[in-house]
XYZ file of C-alpha atoms in Angstrom:
586
model
C 33.607 17.176 -17.119
C 35.622 14.104 -16.426
C 33.434 10.994 -16.790
C 32.685 9.172 -13.574
C 32.370 5.429 -13.497
C 29.553 3.703 -11.696
C 30.748 2.233 -8.433
C 29.981 -1.469 -8.401
C 30.253 -1.339 -4.618
C 27.335 1.117 -4.496
C 25.166 -1.221 -6.562
C 26.153 -4.173 -4.379
C 25.200 -2.248 -1.242
C 21.777 -1.465 -2.687
C 21.274 -5.080 -3.812
C 21.776 -6.221 -0.209
C 18.380 -4.731 0.521
C 16.888 -7.215 -1.975
C 17.906 -10.250 0.134
C 14.584 -10.472 2.016
C 12.867 -10.645 -1.399
C 15.068 -13.298 -2.965
C 12.178 -15.356 -4.411
C 10.628 -12.313 -6.037
C 14.046 -11.255 -7.345
C 14.531 -14.654 -9.012
C 10.970 -14.562 -10.390
C 11.623 -11.217 -12.064
C 14.731 -12.647 -13.759
C 12.729 -15.700 -14.882
C 10.008 -13.558 -16.434
C 12.703 -11.468 -18.159
C 14.029 -14.656 -19.806
C 10.536 -15.808 -20.847
C 9.739 -12.365 -22.216
C 12.890 -12.479 -24.363
C 12.092 -15.951 -25.728
C 8.483 -15.190 -26.607
C 9.373 -11.818 -28.154
C 12.055 -13.337 -30.446
C 9.859 -16.323 -31.346
C 7.166 -14.192 -33.020
C 9.348 -12.967 -35.962
C 10.572 -16.529 -36.506
C 6.986 -17.790 -36.673
C 6.194 -14.964 -39.093
C 9.038 -16.107 -41.372
C 7.740 -19.668 -41.272
C 4.221 -18.482 -42.025
C 5.261 -16.432 -45.050
C 7.699 -18.961 -46.524
C 5.776 -22.174 -45.822
C 2.106 -21.195 -46.022
C 1.512 -17.742 -47.549
C 3.803 -18.328 -50.564
C 2.352 -21.811 -51.109
C -1.295 -20.849 -50.499
C -1.751 -23.340 -47.654
C -4.802 -21.878 -45.858
C -5.026 -24.629 -43.250
C -1.388 -24.292 -42.223
C -1.730 -20.494 -42.305
C -4.589 -20.594 -39.770
C -2.614 -22.999 -37.577
C 0.406 -20.682 -37.472
C -1.723 -17.568 -36.948
C -3.268 -19.207 -33.878
C 0.199 -20.268 -32.714
C 1.456 -16.679 -33.116
C -1.569 -15.467 -31.133
C -0.719 -17.870 -28.296
C 2.939 -16.754 -28.285
C 1.801 -13.103 -28.237
C -0.444 -13.845 -25.243
C 2.477 -15.487 -23.406
C 4.700 -12.503 -24.238
C 2.110 -10.025 -22.913
C 1.599 -12.083 -19.735
C 5.367 -12.343 -19.174
C 5.764 -8.607 -19.709
C 2.965 -7.829 -17.243
C 4.433 -9.978 -14.471
C 7.955 -8.774 -15.220
C 7.056 -5.056 -15.048
C 4.675 -5.425 -12.085
C 7.001 -7.553 -9.973
C 10.058 -5.442 -10.795
C 8.253 -2.278 -9.657
C 6.799 -4.094 -6.634
C 10.278 -5.233 -5.620
C 11.698 -1.725 -6.120
C 9.004 -0.101 -3.979
C 9.418 -2.631 -1.153
C 13.175 -2.113 -1.148
C 12.668 1.664 -1.117
C 10.247 1.288 1.799
C 12.884 -0.644 3.765
C 15.652 1.844 2.950
C 13.478 4.836 3.819
C 12.513 3.305 7.173
C 16.137 2.498 7.943
C 17.255 5.996 6.946
C 14.574 7.717 9.032
C 15.452 5.576 12.052
C 19.141 6.276 11.418
C 18.910 10.066 11.232
C 16.493 10.149 14.188
C 19.345 8.870 16.370
C 21.831 11.571 15.310
C 23.238 14.056 17.768
C 21.787 17.556 17.716
C 25.221 18.676 16.544
C 24.559 17.033 13.196
C 21.362 19.034 12.673
C 23.169 22.233 13.605
C 25.223 22.010 10.398
C 23.009 20.070 7.947
C 20.253 21.881 6.004
C 16.828 20.330 6.575
C 15.988 20.649 2.873
C 18.965 18.480 2.005
C 17.844 15.768 4.435
C 14.326 15.912 2.984
C 15.783 15.445 -0.497
C 17.755 12.408 0.658
C 14.817 10.851 2.529
C 12.164 11.410 -0.143
C 13.432 12.216 -3.639
C 16.780 10.401 -3.661
C 15.269 7.243 -2.202
C 12.509 7.307 -4.803
C 15.237 7.401 -7.452
C 16.696 4.229 -5.935
C 13.438 2.452 -6.838
C 14.269 3.121 -10.481
C 17.351 0.915 -10.139
C 14.947 -2.018 -10.024
C 11.853 -0.784 -11.877
C 13.508 1.178 -14.700
C 17.195 0.318 -14.600
C 18.766 -2.982 -13.594
C 15.979 -5.422 -14.489
C 15.112 -3.589 -17.692
C 18.756 -3.776 -18.748
C 18.870 -7.492 -17.906
C 15.653 -8.047 -19.864
C 16.953 -6.099 -22.860
C 20.256 -7.983 -22.814
C 18.424 -11.314 -22.733
C 16.250 -10.168 -25.613
C 19.254 -9.077 -27.679
C 21.067 -12.386 -27.136
C 17.994 -14.433 -28.049
C 17.222 -12.245 -31.079
C 20.789 -12.552 -32.362
C 20.562 -16.315 -31.921
C 17.396 -16.482 -34.020
C 18.915 -14.146 -36.637
C 22.016 -16.308 -37.071
C 19.834 -19.403 -37.245
C 17.607 -17.908 -39.954
C 20.173 -16.094 -42.143
C 23.739 -15.562 -40.988
C 24.685 -13.385 -43.985
C 21.960 -10.832 -43.298
C 22.935 -10.949 -39.631
C 26.519 -9.973 -40.473
C 25.201 -6.789 -42.146
C 23.362 -5.977 -38.918
C 26.490 -6.611 -36.837
C 28.505 -4.155 -38.965
C 26.314 -1.326 -37.670
C 26.556 -2.362 -34.022
C 29.971 -0.809 -33.180
C 28.770 2.617 -34.377
C 25.679 2.427 -32.174
C 27.669 1.083 -29.215
C 30.116 3.986 -29.492
C 27.247 6.490 -29.582
C 25.720 4.811 -26.517
C 29.016 4.982 -24.614
C 29.473 8.692 -25.308
C 25.861 9.359 -24.378
C 26.173 7.404 -21.127
C 29.252 9.317 -19.997
C 27.693 12.680 -20.781
C 24.478 11.807 -19.010
C 26.295 10.680 -15.853
C 27.672 14.162 -15.277
C 24.331 15.727 -16.217
C 22.455 13.584 -13.683
C 24.883 14.459 -10.902
C 24.366 18.152 -11.587
C 20.582 17.684 -11.625
C 20.610 15.989 -8.193
C 22.833 18.734 -6.757
C 20.536 21.473 -8.025
C 17.405 19.647 -6.805
C 18.906 19.485 -3.299
C 19.824 23.201 -3.433
C 16.334 24.126 -4.612
C 14.644 22.044 -1.903
C 16.854 23.537 0.792
C 16.153 27.109 -0.327
C 12.384 26.641 -0.616
C 12.111 24.777 2.703
C 14.026 27.484 4.586
C 12.039 30.349 3.061
C 8.668 28.724 3.629
C 9.582 27.947 7.239
C 10.775 31.516 7.768
C 8.073 33.224 5.669
C 7.063 35.449 8.574
C 10.580 36.921 8.688
C 10.676 37.261 4.899
C 7.466 39.281 4.883
C 8.172 41.177 8.094
C 11.407 42.617 6.683
C 10.034 43.069 3.152
C 12.423 40.501 1.729
C 9.983 39.094 -0.862
C 11.674 40.695 -3.881
C 15.187 39.897 -2.671
C 14.333 36.269 -1.944
C 12.521 36.044 -5.285
C 15.683 37.147 -7.098
C 17.721 34.565 -5.162
C 15.171 31.919 -6.048
C 15.399 32.875 -9.736
C 19.168 32.310 -9.675
C 18.846 28.872 -8.046
C 15.914 27.924 -10.263
C 17.879 28.969 -13.358
C 20.731 26.651 -12.363
C 18.196 23.852 -11.826
C 16.661 24.591 -15.230
C 20.079 24.678 -16.902
C 20.996 21.285 -15.411
C 17.811 19.709 -16.796
C 18.241 21.378 -20.216
C 21.671 19.813 -20.459
C 20.046 16.454 -19.735
C 17.387 17.082 -22.404
C 19.987 18.168 -24.955
C 21.906 14.898 -24.735
C 18.665 12.917 -25.110
C 17.657 15.044 -28.102
C 20.952 14.315 -29.834
C 21.306 10.623 -29.049
C 17.903 9.149 -29.888
C 17.656 10.582 -33.424
C 21.186 9.262 -34.099
C 20.207 5.797 -32.821
C 17.015 5.805 -34.930
C 18.989 6.871 -38.004
C 21.506 4.024 -37.573
C 18.658 1.533 -37.164
C 16.833 2.801 -40.256
C 19.975 2.754 -42.424
C 20.730 -0.821 -41.321
C 17.176 -1.879 -42.175
C 17.539 -0.198 -45.562
C 20.692 -2.199 -46.315
C 18.936 -5.435 -45.317
C 15.979 -4.731 -47.618
C 18.319 -3.701 -50.451
C 20.631 -6.714 -50.130
C 17.845 -9.239 -49.493
C 15.664 -7.788 -52.239
C 18.448 -8.015 -54.805
C 19.012 -11.670 -53.894
C 15.315 -12.465 -54.373
C 15.167 -10.560 -57.694
C 18.299 -12.364 -58.927
C 16.760 -15.709 -57.996
C 19.393 -16.566 -55.387
C 18.367 -18.770 -52.479
C 20.272 -16.713 -49.900
C 17.177 -14.876 -48.645
C 13.405 -15.281 -48.776
C 10.388 -13.031 -48.373
C 9.968 -14.530 -44.906
C 13.492 -13.406 -44.005
C 12.722 -9.809 -45.015
C 9.482 -9.786 -42.996
C 11.206 -11.343 -39.980
C 14.270 -9.078 -40.135
C 12.065 -5.998 -40.270
C 10.850 -6.986 -36.796
C 14.116 -8.459 -35.536
C 16.211 -5.367 -36.307
C 13.738 -3.296 -34.333
C 13.905 -5.841 -31.492
C 17.695 -5.742 -31.541
C 18.310 -2.020 -31.925
C 15.491 -0.693 -29.751
C 16.644 -2.587 -26.636
C 20.197 -1.490 -27.381
C 19.051 2.093 -27.640
C 16.840 1.718 -24.574
C 19.707 0.198 -22.618
C 21.387 3.584 -22.822
C 18.216 5.209 -21.503
C 17.761 2.566 -18.807
C 21.438 2.830 -17.954
C 20.813 6.504 -17.273
C 17.994 5.557 -14.903
C 20.381 3.114 -13.268
C 23.021 5.836 -12.974
C 20.526 8.271 -11.469
C 19.484 5.616 -8.978
C 23.092 4.830 -8.084
C 23.965 8.507 -7.718
C 20.973 8.840 -5.391
C 21.980 5.672 -3.540
C 25.482 7.057 -3.043
C 23.982 10.083 -1.317
C 21.618 7.968 0.800
C 24.261 5.385 1.695
C 26.655 8.186 2.589
C 24.052 9.418 5.059
C 23.523 5.885 6.383
C 27.272 5.546 6.955
C 27.465 8.690 9.108
C 28.092 7.755 12.735
C 26.933 10.957 14.426
C 25.124 9.043 17.140
C 24.773 9.811 20.804
C 26.781 7.130 22.576
C 24.337 4.499 23.820
C 26.546 1.977 25.594
C 24.611 2.576 28.817
C 22.901 -0.534 30.153
C 21.123 0.737 33.251
C 17.389 1.264 33.062
C 16.527 4.722 34.318
C 13.475 4.165 36.468
C 11.836 6.892 38.506
C 14.590 9.244 39.739
C 14.746 10.870 43.121
C 16.110 13.771 41.115
C 19.523 14.653 42.554
C 21.627 16.200 39.758
C 25.381 16.814 39.893
C 27.602 18.574 37.344
C 31.271 18.019 38.131
C 33.892 20.110 36.286
C 31.833 19.955 33.065
C 33.357 21.479 29.951
C 31.716 21.702 26.551
C 31.867 23.580 23.271
C 29.666 23.320 20.178
C 32.772 24.064 18.132
C 36.202 22.607 19.038
C 38.410 25.037 20.949
C 35.424 27.340 21.659
C 34.117 26.401 25.095
C 30.591 27.408 26.019
C 30.606 25.681 29.420
C 33.904 26.217 31.224
C 34.303 23.703 34.008
C 31.136 24.268 36.039
C 30.217 22.469 39.240
C 26.567 22.293 40.189
C 24.508 20.281 42.666
C 20.714 20.111 42.624
C 19.034 18.289 45.513
C 16.168 15.881 44.914
C 12.812 17.690 44.738
C 14.476 21.094 44.628
C 13.415 23.868 42.259
C 16.364 25.823 40.962
C 16.443 28.709 38.522
C 19.238 29.519 36.104
C 19.623 33.121 34.980
C 22.127 35.033 32.957
C 22.664 37.000 29.784
C 22.084 35.539 26.351
C 24.926 33.154 25.502
C 25.833 32.545 29.146
C 25.276 28.780 28.709
C 21.874 28.329 30.378
C 20.183 26.263 27.656
C 23.403 24.373 26.999
C 23.205 22.881 30.494
C 19.775 21.490 29.605
C 21.052 20.088 26.322
C 23.871 18.306 28.122
C 21.605 16.865 30.812
C 19.406 15.353 28.089
C 22.507 14.167 26.216
C 21.577 16.033 23.057
C 25.303 16.782 23.006
C 28.238 14.939 24.556
C 30.375 16.821 27.077
C 34.061 17.314 26.351
C 35.163 16.501 29.895
C 33.863 16.137 33.418
C 30.750 14.210 34.441
C 27.004 14.646 34.868
C 25.263 12.408 37.372
C 21.667 11.773 38.367
C 21.104 10.113 41.748
C 24.831 9.395 41.896
C 24.992 7.559 38.543
C 26.747 8.952 35.471
C 24.080 9.636 32.836
C 26.227 7.815 30.242
C 25.500 4.578 32.118
C 21.757 4.851 31.517
C 19.957 3.617 28.442
C 19.391 6.801 26.471
C 15.660 6.332 25.892
C 15.003 5.504 29.522
C 16.980 8.578 30.647
C 14.984 10.919 28.431
C 11.701 9.391 29.546
C 12.458 10.676 33.042
C 13.100 14.244 31.874
C 10.426 16.547 30.449
C 11.168 19.914 28.863
C 8.912 22.861 28.136
C 10.663 25.113 25.631
C 10.041 28.752 24.807
C 9.497 27.865 21.149
C 6.904 25.085 21.388
C 6.781 22.696 18.438
C 3.397 21.184 17.638
C 2.650 18.743 14.838
C -0.177 19.087 12.321
C -2.436 16.844 14.393
C -5.050 16.938 17.123
C -4.378 18.488 20.514
C -4.739 15.036 22.083
C -2.046 13.504 19.850
C 0.234 16.493 20.396
C -0.052 15.923 24.136
C 0.377 12.145 24.158
C 2.674 12.037 21.103
C 0.819 8.795 20.295
C 2.069 7.107 23.453
C -0.301 4.126 23.887
C 0.272 4.181 27.650
C -1.371 7.615 27.973
C -5.143 7.437 27.562
C -7.594 10.177 26.676
C -8.969 9.929 30.210
C -5.453 10.498 31.616
C -5.022 13.614 29.485
C -8.378 15.111 30.467
C -7.711 14.502 34.169
C -4.216 16.012 33.871
C -5.669 19.046 32.083
C -8.136 19.543 34.923
C -5.341 19.159 37.491
C -3.272 22.003 36.043
C -6.237 24.159 35.018
C -6.144 24.035 31.226
C -9.171 21.808 30.512
C -11.533 24.785 30.098
C -9.204 26.385 27.556
C -9.011 23.187 25.496
C -12.760 22.559 25.618
C -13.381 26.101 24.380
C -11.741 25.168 21.068
C -13.747 23.587 18.190
C -13.760 19.793 18.714
C -11.910 20.214 22.015
C -9.128 17.648 22.337
C -9.641 16.597 18.697
C -8.963 20.116 17.395
C -6.315 20.030 14.666
C -3.714 22.710 15.381
C -2.240 22.495 11.847
C 1.476 22.713 11.018
C 3.602 23.951 13.932
C 0.411 24.793 15.856
C -0.393 27.923 13.810
C -4.064 27.751 14.887
C -3.052 28.531 18.484
C -1.480 31.575 20.111
C 1.994 31.311 21.628
C 0.463 31.205 25.117
C -1.926 28.417 24.115
C 0.940 26.434 22.635
C 2.817 26.840 25.908
C -0.159 25.439 27.829
C -0.241 22.405 25.529
C 3.493 21.949 26.151
C 2.956 22.093 29.931
C 0.243 19.470 29.695
C 2.457 17.317 27.457
C 5.202 17.450 30.103
C 2.785 16.780 32.969
C 1.137 13.637 31.517
C 4.572 12.075 30.907
C 5.052 12.057 34.709
C 8.767 12.953 34.626
C 11.198 12.739 37.520
C 12.913 15.927 36.369
C 11.128 18.925 34.857
C 12.844 21.629 32.845
C 11.232 24.954 31.906
C 13.345 26.789 29.364
C 12.108 30.399 29.110
C 8.611 28.873 29.195
C 6.815 31.988 30.440
C 8.303 34.562 28.072
C 6.344 36.204 25.266
C 2.851 35.176 26.456
C -0.252 37.208 27.235
C -1.340 37.988 30.793
C -4.198 35.460 30.825
C -1.994 32.653 29.526
C 0.736 33.626 31.962
C -1.647 33.223 34.877
C -2.644 29.765 33.647
C 1.019 28.898 33.100
C 1.932 30.041 36.614
C -0.840 27.828 38.025
C 0.349 24.928 35.846
C 3.945 25.507 36.892
C 3.111 25.337 40.584
C 1.230 22.095 40.031
C 3.702 20.218 37.859
C 6.803 21.201 39.854
C 5.410 19.693 43.059
C 7.286 16.621 44.247
C 9.903 16.610 41.495
C 13.242 18.232 40.745
C 12.679 21.278 38.548
C 15.084 23.477 36.635
C 13.736 26.818 35.464
C 15.616 28.935 32.952
C 14.118 32.371 33.225
C 14.462 35.712 31.551
C 11.883 37.446 33.707
C 13.359 37.333 37.214
C 10.022 38.058 38.886
C 8.901 34.527 38.000
C 11.671 32.769 39.934
C 11.820 34.644 43.261
C 10.390 31.595 45.066
C 12.952 29.135 43.672
C 14.884 27.097 46.258
C 18.117 28.208 44.637
C 19.085 30.580 41.857
C 22.149 29.910 39.707
C 23.641 32.942 37.994
C 25.740 32.271 34.882
C 28.016 34.489 32.845
C 30.146 33.453 29.866
C 29.947 29.731 30.632
C 30.702 30.034 34.360
C 28.580 29.999 37.509
C 29.296 33.372 39.087
C 26.691 33.350 41.882
C 24.204 31.043 43.548
C 21.765 31.305 46.423
C 18.144 32.187 47.168
C 16.557 35.326 45.763
C 16.905 37.148 49.052
C 20.530 36.096 49.525
C 21.451 37.312 46.085
C 19.485 40.528 46.283
C 21.306 41.400 49.529
C 24.650 41.525 47.694
C 25.015 45.190 46.879
C 27.464 44.683 44.006
C 26.253 41.275 42.911
C 25.583 40.281 39.311
C 22.039 39.113 40.118
C 21.131 42.293 42.019
C 22.275 44.471 39.118
C 20.327 42.287 36.698
C 17.213 42.374 38.894
C 17.377 46.130 39.524
C 17.845 46.948 35.849
C 14.947 44.669 34.831
C 12.696 46.072 37.538
C 13.527 49.608 36.410
C 12.608 48.764 32.825
C 9.308 47.162 33.853
C 8.529 50.177 36.060
C 9.138 52.448 33.095
C 11.995 54.366 34.684
């Protein structure tokens, strides 16, 4: 694999997030410098102790220097504590800021983005990759700076004490530096492969766990297990490659360090035996510690550099996501207050994929307070109309207006506050019923929810559950039936007091009892507001003020139920007759 260089621009972008913590950043650097000074001072004091007091038998001076060494050791330990703690503290605060910014960023994306991006990949970016960014500060950058400071200070002390022995140490440095460089390049590619395989594994597991019912229903357990084994094997292989490089490098680095120390002992020992004044016993004691202090940071720099690389690789992925501009256009400045509810689609065209139109130039007018129903075969474009009205997607051409104002002119949040949707597939969070209804909106009180539940006839159902409104429905509302989830969705829509209500196949796939409650709720919440009902079961929309019939992205018929049923060869009549025949068992 061709080695990839670290992008300095990526590191600079990450460091911008450290600006709010400038004082802490500087403090970490200061403690790194102090740590280096105190660490290198101990071997020097040891040399002085051996040469000046141990060899001369000066007990008083020996005790003085031992106490001095103890004080220096205390300062070194204190500096190391503050350095490590503050570096990790800084890293976690930066990660917190990045994660919040990323979550806010992706929350504003168009639905089109989520149509093509795996959820598992986004989870990996938001959780695992961002956590790796913390290592840039806690395990990478600051550790490298600290080690570099320590090496410079140690070399300074070594030259000051004995420059000839220091030259022997320097002869071994190029070999170790070369080994570090090779190791760093190999590890860069290994880390990239690891991150890729982690994302693939997360995506696969997330999708299968979410769709476990389908997996089991179609007896796909063994097939999915075999697929998982393949992906897991690739993940395992990527990590083994990482482990292999570590297993090769660190023994080589330790061997170089030990051989260098052996040469120092041999050369210095010969000088002492021969009676030369080039070295002393204090030098040998000190160099035993100093070589370790010089080579270990150098060896660890390679390891810390790998942590830095992993963090930068992760930051590249996160920053790439932060640079995506898949936002719904929000240039609108008008505050959407309570709508009368008149909706107009004028020559609207749209396609999820370029050159493949789903909505083909439709014109539609809904009067304020009117209840209209939209019917048609699957893929006719019914739900797409709802998506466009809520601006989940941007139309390709034409215009959509509410009360005579183009929806693009409204502030997006204020527009959506005036529109409530009850979907066929109700999504509930792993939380209480109350929080699933209010969605933690502080303006909606518990009293408001209970009164609304009584108004639409679902209070008795909720109170029949353990803990009533505080009942935890678990992930995706698995503790409730589909009909019960629909009732919660109706209540959620009702308490938001929308100007426009949309029911998207909201009465399909529910039991008879729930359907009766839903019908009662529907009658209540549609009163006095514009309502759009997308229905599969035509019997539920016979009382609509107007029925819109769609086919292949076009409006082919519209009128009341009776008007449409009177058309002998009409699309709606054929649809109604065929559905009625099926329900009658003919």
